[in-house]
Coordinates of C-alpha atoms and ligand atoms in Angstrom, one line a residue:
M1 CA 25.7 2.6 25.6
D2 CA 23.0 3.4 27.6
A3 CA 23.1 0.5 30.4
I4 CA 19.6 -1.0 30.9
T5 CA 18.2 -2.0 34.6
P6 CA 18.5 -5.8 35.5
G7 CA 14.9 -7.7 35.7
R8 CA 12.8 -9.3 33.5
V9 CA 11.9 -8.0 29.9
L10 CA 8.8 -9.4 28.0
V11 CA 8.6 -8.2 24.4
A12 CA 5.2 -8.7 22.3
S13 CA 5.0 -8.4 18.8
N14 CA 3.3 -9.7 15.9
R15 CA 5.6 -10.9 13.7
G16 CA 8.5 -12.0 15.8
P17 CA 12.2 -11.7 16.1
V18 CA 12.4 -15.5 14.0
S19 CA 10.8 -17.2 11.4
F20 CA 11.5 -20.9 11.1
S21 CA 10.8 -22.9 6.7
R22 CA 11.1 -26.4 6.0
T23 CA 14.2 -27.7 4.4
G24 CA 13.9 -30.0 1.6
D25 CA 14.7 -33.3 4.4
G26 CA 11.6 -31.5 5.7
R27 CA 13.5 -31.0 8.4
L28 CA 12.8 -27.2 10.6
T29 CA 15.5 -24.5 10.3
A30 CA 14.9 -21.2 12.1
R31 CA 15.9 -17.4 11.3
R32 CA 16.6 -14.4 12.3
G33 CA 14.4 -11.8 11.5
G34 CA 15.8 -8.2 9.9
G35 CA 14.8 -4.8 11.7
G36 CA 15.5 -2.4 14.0
M37 CA 13.6 -4.3 16.6
V38 CA 15.8 -7.5 16.5
S39 CA 18.6 -5.3 16.1
G40 CA 17.6 -3.5 19.6
L41 CA 16.3 -6.4 21.7
S42 CA 18.9 -8.9 20.7
S43 CA 21.7 -5.9 22.2
V44 CA 19.5 -6.0 25.3
A45 CA 19.0 -9.4 25.7
G46 CA 22.5 -10.1 27.1
Q47 CA 21.9 -7.5 30.1
A48 CA 18.3 -8.4 30.7
E49 CA 16.5 -12.0 31.0
V50 CA 14.0 -11.4 27.7
L51 CA 11.3 -13.1 26.7
W52 CA 9.6 -11.8 23.1
V53 CA 5.6 -13.5 22.5
C54 CA 5.1 -13.6 18.8
A55 CA 2.4 -15.4 16.6
A56 CA 3.3 -18.3 15.0
L57 CA 2.9 -16.9 11.2
S58 CA 3.5 -20.2 9.0
D59 CA 2.6 -24.0 9.2
A60 CA 6.6 -24.4 10.0
D61 CA 5.8 -21.5 12.9
R62 CA 3.4 -23.6 14.4
A63 CA 5.4 -27.2 13.8
A64 CA 9.0 -25.4 15.8
A65 CA 6.2 -24.0 18.7
G66 CA 4.4 -27.0 19.2
A67 CA 8.2 -28.8 19.0
A68 CA 9.4 -26.8 21.7
P69 CA 9.9 -28.0 25.7
G70 CA 6.1 -26.1 27.2
G71 CA 6.0 -23.8 24.1
Y72 CA 8.7 -21.8 24.5
L73 CA 11.9 -21.5 22.0
E74 CA 15.4 -21.0 24.1
D75 CA 17.8 -18.6 22.1
G76 CA 14.4 -17.4 19.8
G77 CA 15.8 -20.9 18.0
G78 CA 17.6 -18.4 15.7
G79 CA 20.6 -16.5 18.2
T80 CA 18.3 -13.6 19.2
G81 CA 19.7 -14.5 22.7
S82 CA 16.1 -14.0 24.0
A83 CA 13.9 -16.7 24.5
V84 CA 10.7 -16.6 22.2
R85 CA 7.2 -18.4 22.7
M86 CA 5.3 -18.3 19.4
L87 CA 1.1 -18.3 19.6
D88 CA -0.6 -20.7 17.8
I89 CA -3.7 -18.8 16.7
P90 CA -6.9 -19.7 15.4
A91 CA -6.1 -19.3 11.7
A92 CA -9.4 -17.7 11.0
T93 CA -9.1 -15.2 14.0
F94 CA -5.6 -14.5 12.7
D95 CA -6.7 -14.1 9.2
R96 CA -9.6 -11.7 10.8
A97 CA -7.7 -10.3 13.2
Y98 CA -4.3 -9.2 11.4
N99 CA -6.0 -8.6 7.7
G100 CA -9.2 -7.5 8.4
V101 CA -8.2 -5.4 11.8
A102 CA -4.8 -4.2 12.0
N103 CA -4.0 -4.3 8.4
S104 CA -6.8 -2.6 6.5
T105 CA -8.3 -1.0 9.4
L106 CA -5.9 0.5 11.9
W107 CA -3.6 0.2 9.5
F108 CA -5.2 2.7 6.9
I109 CA -6.5 4.9 9.8
H110 CA -3.1 6.3 10.5
H111 CA -1.7 6.3 6.8
M112 CA -5.2 8.4 5.9
L113 CA -5.3 5.7 2.9
Y114 CA -9.4 5.5 2.7
D115 CA -10.7 6.2 -0.5
T116 CA -13.7 7.5 1.7
P117 CA -16.3 7.5 -1.1
N118 CA -16.0 3.7 -1.0
Q119 CA -14.1 2.6 2.2
P120 CA -14.1 2.1 5.1
H121 CA -17.9 0.4 5.6
F122 CA -18.1 -0.6 9.5
G123 CA -20.7 -3.1 8.9
L124 CA -22.2 -6.8 11.3
A125 CA -18.5 -7.8 8.8
F126 CA -16.4 -5.7 10.6
R127 CA -18.0 -6.4 14.2
R128 CA -17.0 -10.5 13.8
E129 CA -13.3 -9.4 12.6
W130 CA -13.1 -6.9 16.1
E131 CA -14.1 -9.9 18.3
S132 CA -11.1 -11.7 17.0
F133 CA -9.2 -8.5 17.3
R134 CA -10.1 -8.6 21.1
A135 CA -9.0 -12.4 21.4
Y136 CA -6.5 -12.2 19.5
N137 CA -5.1 -9.6 22.3
A138 CA -6.3 -11.7 24.8
A139 CA -3.6 -14.7 23.2
F140 CA -1.1 -11.8 23.7
A141 CA -1.7 -10.6 26.9
A142 CA -2.2 -14.0 28.4
A143 CA 0.7 -15.6 27.6
L144 CA 2.7 -12.3 28.8
A145 CA 1.0 -12.6 32.2
D146 CA 2.5 -16.0 32.0
G147 CA 5.6 -15.0 31.0
A148 CA 5.4 -12.2 34.2
D149 CA 4.6 -15.1 36.4
G150 CA 7.7 -17.2 35.9
A151 CA 6.6 -19.6 32.8
G152 CA 9.2 -19.6 30.2
P153 CA 13.2 -20.4 31.1
P154 CA 14.3 -19.8 34.1
G155 CA 16.5 -17.3 35.4
P156 CA 20.0 -17.8 35.4
D157 CA 20.6 -19.1 39.3
G158 CA 17.4 -21.1 38.6
S159 CA 14.9 -19.6 40.5
G160 CA 11.6 -18.0 38.5
P161 CA 11.7 -14.5 36.8
R162 CA 14.1 -11.6 37.2
R163 CA 12.7 -8.7 39.0
P164 CA 11.3 -5.9 37.8
V165 CA 8.5 -7.0 35.0
R166 CA 8.4 -4.9 32.7
A167 CA 6.8 -5.9 29.0
M168 CA 7.3 -3.9 26.0
V169 CA 4.1 -4.2 23.9
Q170 CA 4.6 -3.4 20.2
D171 CA 2.6 -1.9 17.5
Y172 CA -1.0 -1.1 16.3
H173 CA -1.6 -5.2 15.8
L174 CA -1.5 -5.2 19.8
T175 CA -3.4 -2.0 21.1
L176 CA -5.7 -3.6 23.1
V177 CA -3.0 -5.4 25.4
P178 CA -1.9 -2.7 27.4
R179 CA -5.0 -2.7 28.9
M180 CA -6.1 -6.3 29.0
L181 CA -2.2 -6.8 30.9
A182 CA -3.0 -4.6 33.4
D183 CA -6.3 -5.9 34.2
L184 CA -4.6 -9.5 34.7
R185 CA -1.0 -8.3 36.4
P186 CA -1.5 -4.5 38.0
D187 CA 2.3 -6.0 39.2
V188 CA 3.8 -5.4 35.9
A189 CA 5.4 -2.2 34.6
I190 CA 4.3 -1.4 30.7
G191 CA 4.7 0.4 28.0
Y192 CA 3.4 0.5 24.3
F193 CA 5.3 2.1 21.4
C194 CA 4.1 3.2 18.2
H195 CA 5.4 2.0 14.9
T196 CA 3.2 3.6 12.5
P197 CA 2.1 7.7 12.4
W198 CA -0.8 8.2 14.4
A199 CA -3.8 9.9 12.2
P200 CA -5.4 12.6 14.3
P201 CA -8.5 13.1 15.7
D202 CA -10.9 14.3 12.7
Y203 CA -9.8 11.3 10.5
F204 CA -9.0 9.0 14.0
A205 CA -13.0 9.3 14.7
I206 CA -13.7 7.8 11.0
L207 CA -13.7 4.2 13.5
P208 CA -16.3 3.7 15.0
D209 CA -17.3 5.7 18.5
D210 CA -17.0 2.9 21.1
I211 CA -14.1 1.0 18.7
A212 CA -11.8 4.8 18.7
R213 CA -12.5 4.5 22.4
E214 CA -11.0 1.3 22.6
V215 CA -8.0 1.8 20.8
L216 CA -6.8 3.8 23.2
D217 CA -8.7 3.0 26.2
G218 CA -6.3 0.4 24.9
I219 CA -2.6 2.2 24.9
L220 CA -4.0 3.8 28.2
G221 CA -3.5 0.6 30.1
A222 CA 0.1 1.1 29.6
D223 CA 2.8 3.3 32.0
H224 CA 4.6 4.8 28.8
A225 CA 3.4 4.9 25.6
G226 CA 6.1 5.7 22.7
F227 CA 6.5 7.1 19.6
Q228 CA 8.6 7.8 16.7
T229 CA 8.1 11.8 16.3
Q230 CA 6.8 15.5 18.5
R231 CA 4.2 14.5 15.4
W232 CA 2.6 11.1 15.8
A233 CA 3.0 12.0 19.9
D234 CA 1.0 15.6 19.5
A235 CA -1.9 13.4 17.6
F236 CA -2.6 10.7 19.8
L237 CA -2.9 12.7 22.9
D238 CA -5.1 15.3 20.5
C239 CA -7.5 12.1 20.3
C240 CA -7.2 10.7 23.8
Q241 CA -8.5 14.6 25.0
Q242 CA -11.2 15.1 22.6
I243 CA -12.5 11.2 21.5
L244 CA -11.7 9.7 24.7
G245 CA -12.0 13.4 27.1
A246 CA -9.5 12.1 29.0
E247 CA -7.4 14.6 31.1
V248 CA -3.8 15.7 29.2
D249 CA -1.1 16.9 30.9
R250 CA 0.9 18.6 28.0
G251 CA 4.3 20.5 30.0
G252 CA 4.4 17.0 31.8
R253 CA 3.4 14.9 28.5
A254 CA 1.3 12.8 30.1
V255 CA -2.5 11.2 30.4
H256 CA -4.8 10.5 32.9
Y257 CA -7.6 8.6 32.1
R258 CA -10.2 6.0 35.1
G259 CA -7.0 6.2 37.7
R260 CA -4.3 5.9 35.6
T261 CA -1.5 8.3 34.1
T262 CA 0.5 6.7 30.8
T263 CA 3.3 9.0 30.2
V264 CA 4.1 9.9 26.7
G265 CA 7.5 10.2 24.9
V266 CA 9.3 10.4 21.6
H267 CA 11.8 7.6 20.6
P268 CA 13.2 8.0 17.3
L269 CA 14.7 4.2 16.3
G270 CA 17.6 4.9 14.5
V271 CA 20.2 2.9 12.1
D272 CA 23.4 0.9 14.1
A273 CA 25.9 2.4 11.3
H274 CA 28.0 -0.4 12.5
E275 CA 26.4 -3.5 11.8
L276 CA 25.0 -2.1 8.5
R277 CA 28.3 -1.1 6.8
E278 CA 29.8 -4.1 7.8
R279 CA 27.3 -6.0 6.5
A280 CA 27.2 -4.0 3.2
A281 CA 31.1 -4.8 3.0
A282 CA 30.1 -8.7 2.6
A283 CA 30.8 -10.3 -0.5
D284 CA 27.3 -11.1 -1.8
V285 CA 26.6 -7.2 -1.8
Q286 CA 29.9 -6.4 -3.3
A287 CA 28.5 -8.6 -6.4
Q288 CA 25.7 -6.7 -6.2
V289 CA 27.2 -3.3 -6.9
E290 CA 29.6 -4.1 -10.0
A291 CA 26.5 -5.8 -11.7
L292 CA 24.5 -2.5 -11.1
T293 CA 27.6 -0.3 -12.3
A294 CA 27.1 -1.7 -15.9
T295 CA 23.7 -1.4 -15.7
A296 CA 24.5 1.9 -14.9
A297 CA 27.1 2.0 -17.2
G298 CA 27.9 5.4 -16.2
R299 CA 24.6 6.8 -15.7
K300 CA 23.7 8.9 -12.7
L301 CA 21.2 6.5 -10.5
I302 CA 18.1 7.6 -8.4
V303 CA 17.2 4.5 -6.2
R304 CA 14.4 3.6 -4.3
V305 CA 13.7 0.3 -1.5
D306 CA 10.3 -0.4 -0.8
R307 CA 8.2 -2.6 0.1
T308 CA 5.3 -2.6 -2.2
E309 CA 3.0 -0.9 0.1
L310 CA 0.6 1.5 -0.1
S311 CA 1.4 4.1 1.8
K312 CA 5.0 4.4 -0.2
N313 CA 3.5 6.0 -2.8
I314 CA 5.5 4.5 -5.3
V315 CA 3.4 5.0 -7.9
R316 CA 3.6 9.1 -7.5
G317 CA 7.4 8.4 -8.0
L318 CA 7.2 6.9 -10.7
A319 CA 5.4 9.4 -12.4
A320 CA 7.6 12.4 -11.0
Y321 CA 10.3 10.9 -12.9
R322 CA 8.2 10.2 -15.9
E323 CA 7.7 14.2 -15.5
L324 CA 11.8 14.7 -14.7
L325 CA 12.4 13.1 -18.2
I326 CA 9.3 15.5 -19.4
T327 CA 10.4 18.6 -18.1
Y328 CA 14.0 17.9 -18.0
P329 CA 14.8 16.5 -20.8
Q330 CA 18.4 16.5 -20.4
W331 CA 18.5 13.9 -18.1
R332 CA 17.3 11.8 -20.9
G333 CA 20.1 9.1 -21.6
R334 CA 21.8 10.2 -18.7
V335 CA 20.5 8.7 -15.4
T336 CA 18.5 5.4 -14.4
H337 CA 16.1 5.2 -12.1
L338 CA 16.8 1.9 -9.7
A339 CA 13.0 0.9 -8.4
F340 CA 12.7 -1.9 -5.9
A341 CA 9.1 -2.4 -4.8
Y342 CA 9.0 -5.9 -2.4
P343 CA 6.5 -7.9 -2.3
S344 CA 4.1 -7.0 1.4
R345 CA 0.5 -7.8 2.5
H346 CA -0.3 -9.8 -0.4
D347 CA -2.9 -11.6 1.2
L348 CA -4.9 -8.1 0.7
P349 CA -6.5 -7.1 -2.7
E350 CA -5.2 -3.5 -2.3
Y351 CA -2.3 -4.6 -2.4
R352 CA -2.4 -6.7 -5.0
E353 CA -3.5 -3.9 -7.3
Y354 CA -1.2 -1.7 -6.6
T355 CA 2.0 -3.7 -7.1
A356 CA 0.2 -3.9 -11.0
S357 CA -0.2 -0.3 -11.1
V358 CA 3.3 -0.3 -10.2
Q359 CA 4.1 -2.6 -13.0
R360 CA 1.8 -1.3 -15.2
L361 CA 3.0 2.7 -15.1
A362 CA 6.9 1.1 -15.1
R363 CA 6.0 0.0 -18.2
E364 CA 4.9 3.1 -19.3
I365 CA 7.8 4.9 -18.9
L366 CA 9.9 2.3 -20.7
D367 CA 7.6 2.0 -23.7
E368 CA 7.9 5.9 -23.6
F369 CA 11.3 7.0 -22.7
G370 CA 13.7 3.9 -23.3
T371 CA 15.6 3.3 -26.6
E372 CA 18.2 1.2 -28.3
D373 CA 21.4 2.1 -25.9
W374 CA 18.9 3.4 -22.5
N375 CA 17.1 2.0 -19.8
P376 CA 16.0 4.9 -18.3
L377 CA 13.9 2.4 -15.3
V378 CA 15.3 -0.9 -13.9
L379 CA 11.5 -1.6 -11.5
Q380 CA 12.7 -5.2 -9.3
V381 CA 9.6 -6.7 -7.8
N382 CA 11.9 -9.3 -5.8
D383 CA 13.0 -9.6 -2.8
D384 CA 16.5 -9.1 -2.6
Y385 CA 18.2 -7.5 0.5
P386 CA 21.9 -7.6 -0.5
R387 CA 20.6 -5.9 -3.9
S388 CA 19.5 -2.8 -1.7
L389 CA 22.4 -2.6 0.1
A390 CA 24.3 -2.3 -3.4
A391 CA 21.8 -0.4 -4.8
Y392 CA 22.4 2.7 -1.6
R393 CA 25.9 2.0 -2.1
L394 CA 26.3 3.2 -5.9
A395 CA 22.6 6.4 -5.5
D396 CA 23.8 9.5 -6.4
V397 CA 19.9 10.2 -5.7
L398 CA 17.5 8.4 -2.8
L399 CA 14.1 8.8 -3.7
V400 CA 12.0 8.4 0.0
N401 CA 8.7 10.1 -1.0
P402 CA 5.4 8.0 1.7
I403 CA 1.8 9.9 1.2
R404 CA 2.9 8.7 5.7
D405 CA 5.2 7.2 7.4
G406 CA 6.3 6.5 10.8
M407 CA 9.5 6.7 11.1
N408 CA 11.4 4.8 7.2
L409 CA 14.3 3.9 7.6
V410 CA 15.4 3.7 3.9
A411 CA 16.3 7.3 4.7
K412 CA 18.4 6.8 7.4
E413 CA 20.4 4.2 6.1
G414 CA 20.7 5.6 2.2
P415 CA 23.1 8.1 3.2
L416 CA 25.5 5.8 5.5
L417 CA 26.4 3.7 3.1
S418 CA 25.8 5.7 -0.1
E419 CA 29.7 6.2 -1.5
R420 CA 29.7 9.1 -3.2
G421 CA 27.2 11.4 -1.3
C422 CA 23.6 11.1 -1.8
A423 CA 21.2 13.8 -2.1
L424 CA 17.6 12.6 -0.1
V425 CA 14.3 13.9 -1.4
L426 CA 12.3 13.3 1.3
S427 CA 8.2 13.4 1.9
R428 CA 7.5 16.2 4.6
E429 CA 5.1 13.5 5.8
A430 CA 7.6 10.8 7.1
G431 CA 8.5 10.5 10.5
A432 CA 12.6 10.6 9.6
A433 CA 11.8 14.3 8.5
A434 CA 11.8 16.0 11.6
E435 CA 15.5 14.2 11.4
L436 CA 17.1 14.8 8.4
G437 CA 14.4 17.6 7.2
E438 CA 17.0 19.9 7.4
A439 CA 19.5 18.2 4.6
A440 CA 17.4 16.8 2.5
L441 CA 15.3 17.9 0.0
L442 CA 11.9 18.2 1.0
V443 CA 8.4 16.7 -1.2
N444 CA 5.0 16.7 -0.8
P445 CA 4.2 13.4 -1.6
Y446 CA 1.1 14.3 -3.5
D447 CA 3.3 17.1 -5.6
V448 CA 3.5 14.8 -8.5
S449 CA 5.5 17.8 -9.6
G450 CA 6.8 19.1 -6.9
T451 CA 9.1 16.3 -6.5
A452 CA 10.0 15.7 -9.9
Q453 CA 11.5 19.1 -9.6
A454 CA 13.3 17.9 -6.0
L455 CA 14.7 15.5 -8.4
H456 CA 16.2 18.0 -10.8
E457 CA 17.9 19.7 -8.1
A458 CA 19.0 16.6 -6.5
L459 CA 20.4 15.7 -10.0
D460 CA 21.7 18.8 -10.6
M461 CA 23.1 20.0 -7.0
P462 CA 27.2 20.4 -6.9
A463 CA 28.8 17.0 -5.6
A464 CA 30.4 18.9 -2.7
E465 CA 27.0 20.2 -1.4
R466 CA 25.6 16.9 -2.2
Q467 CA 27.9 15.4 -0.2
R468 CA 28.3 18.2 2.9
R469 CA 24.2 17.2 3.3
C470 CA 24.8 13.3 3.1
G471 CA 27.4 13.7 5.9
M472 CA 24.3 15.1 7.7
L473 CA 21.9 12.5 7.1
A474 CA 24.1 10.1 7.9
K475 CA 24.5 11.1 11.4
A476 CA 21.6 12.5 11.8
G477 CA 20.2 9.2 10.6
S478 CA 22.9 7.2 13.1
A479 CA 22.3 9.3 16.5
V480 CA 19.6 6.8 17.9
S481 CA 21.2 3.1 17.7
P482 CA 18.4 0.9 18.3
H483 CA 19.7 -0.5 21.5
D484 CA 20.0 3.2 23.0
W485 CA 16.0 3.2 21.2
F486 CA 14.7 0.4 23.2
A487 CA 16.9 1.2 26.3
D488 CA 15.6 5.1 25.9
Q489 CA 12.1 3.9 26.2
L490 CA 12.8 1.1 29.3
S491 CA 14.5 3.8 31.0
A492 CA 11.3 5.7 30.5
L493 CA 8.9 3.3 31.4
D494 CA 10.9 2.9 34.4
E495 CA 10.7 6.1 35.5
A496 CA 7.0 6.3 34.9
A497 CA 6.4 3.4 37.2
R498 CA 8.5 5.0 39.5
R499 CA 6.3 8.0 39.9
A500 CA 3.5 5.9 39.9
H501 CA 4.7 3.5 42.4
G502 CA 7.5 5.3 44.4
P503 CA 11.2 4.8 44.6
A504 CA 11.2 1.3 46.6
N505 CA 9.8 -0.9 43.7
P506 CA 11.3 0.9 40.7
A507 CA 8.9 -0.3 37.5
G508 CA 7.3 -3.4 39.6
R509 CA 4.7 -2.6 41.9
Ligands
G6P601 C1 5.8 -1.8 9.2 C2 5.4 -0.7 10.1 C3 5.8 -1.9 10.7 C4 4.9 -3.0 11.1 C5 5.5 -3.8 10.3 C6 4.3 -5.2 10.1 O1 7.3 -3.0 9.1 O2 6.9 0.0 9.9 O3 4.8 -1.3 12.0 O4 4.9 -3.7 12.3 O5 5.2 -3.0 9.1 O6 4.6 -5.7 8.8 P1 4.0 -7.3 8.1 O7 4.8 -7.5 7.1 O8 3.8 -7.8 9.5 O9 2.9 -7.6 7.9

């Protein structure tokens, strides 16, 4: 485990490490969030002083933030070990920034999801959304500047914040924050991490020119920008060069623009094998293993676990399963597909329609192939984490076929837990393909017949070969723990700030 340079670390992300809800008697209870970023941060919190700035996402979050002294929740209220400041952004501003720009525009651009004859349509309504996006980003930048100034819980000796102060800004929601924060606080070292893919310049240029430039310029306010894979980092560099006209140093992996240098690095997020295996051994998961074993009744299991997200390509995944049963009828009655697709972003009509398409196709498959004693498909649309872990444990084949994905941690988690050694059918457009491609069966996510063929090969793969590949997948998927992923970014940021500002001041300026 890499050591962290002590000091103050400010983290900013739209969704924070903790969320609140009301119990029956009206009390507020905190729940720690999941995901790599929370576990990476929690392990850093012991070594550096961490303040996490996020948005209040519900009325209960707003109430908890309002009741906290100075707006700072100590220890995150949920055992993350970091102080948390939840920003109460006006509802209409938040809706336009989060749903209108972040999820309906930037997410669609980076995942190349537009049905371009009809969308996008950048008119007056979009300009209004963009103004809200700026205001929402400005609220984060101001809160980070406050945090750098020592607002919030004091350091352990009761003094102000420890030096150096580093801000780690996360994801497409906050793309304008690095530049805004650099303007407010030139003494803070700023890192940015992109969790999504990055679009190639021709697709990125769908954005109005001024906004495309503002997004890139926003990130170039950072000293260091990190990406999940080389491919996304290269796409970002291409956009900086072609759209912004910035000077790109490919060898030195840096962009020079407006008198500032931003280094660009690749920091792939992996899984904490120990933490995941421990969780998957708990009694609630074991109970689900027994239930799913009864469902499978000795048949092979093809498993998928996703949010019902347009980029996850669930409809083509089901279509590929249907083709498998048509093209290779020998599998009928011998395989069951567990498709766990839990709800996501239901404020957006496209997501509601997509969920309906998934359910429609699932019903068609059941009608077409189901028999008295064989259920070919189990589609579950409610989120049940223990059940997902149980499915990983039992999978013979794991299907991960996104149209495009920053990384995809399902592809890394499944093989770590698989008891029989699962085969992985993986989209070549997932960031994870860069690390797992050798041991997985790679597919073109648009090629339904090719995916059906890969499912057949996966089911047909000799057990020893499957186990060998699964061992390689588990090793590669846990090579970089969330702690190391975060520590690696912090040291890249320290190095970038040192190069820019001299050794006397390792991270701050
Ligand atoms: C996925 C992406 C992240 C993103 C998150 C937002 O997990 O990989 O890059 O930040 O979705 O999801 P939310 O539910 O907060 O909109």
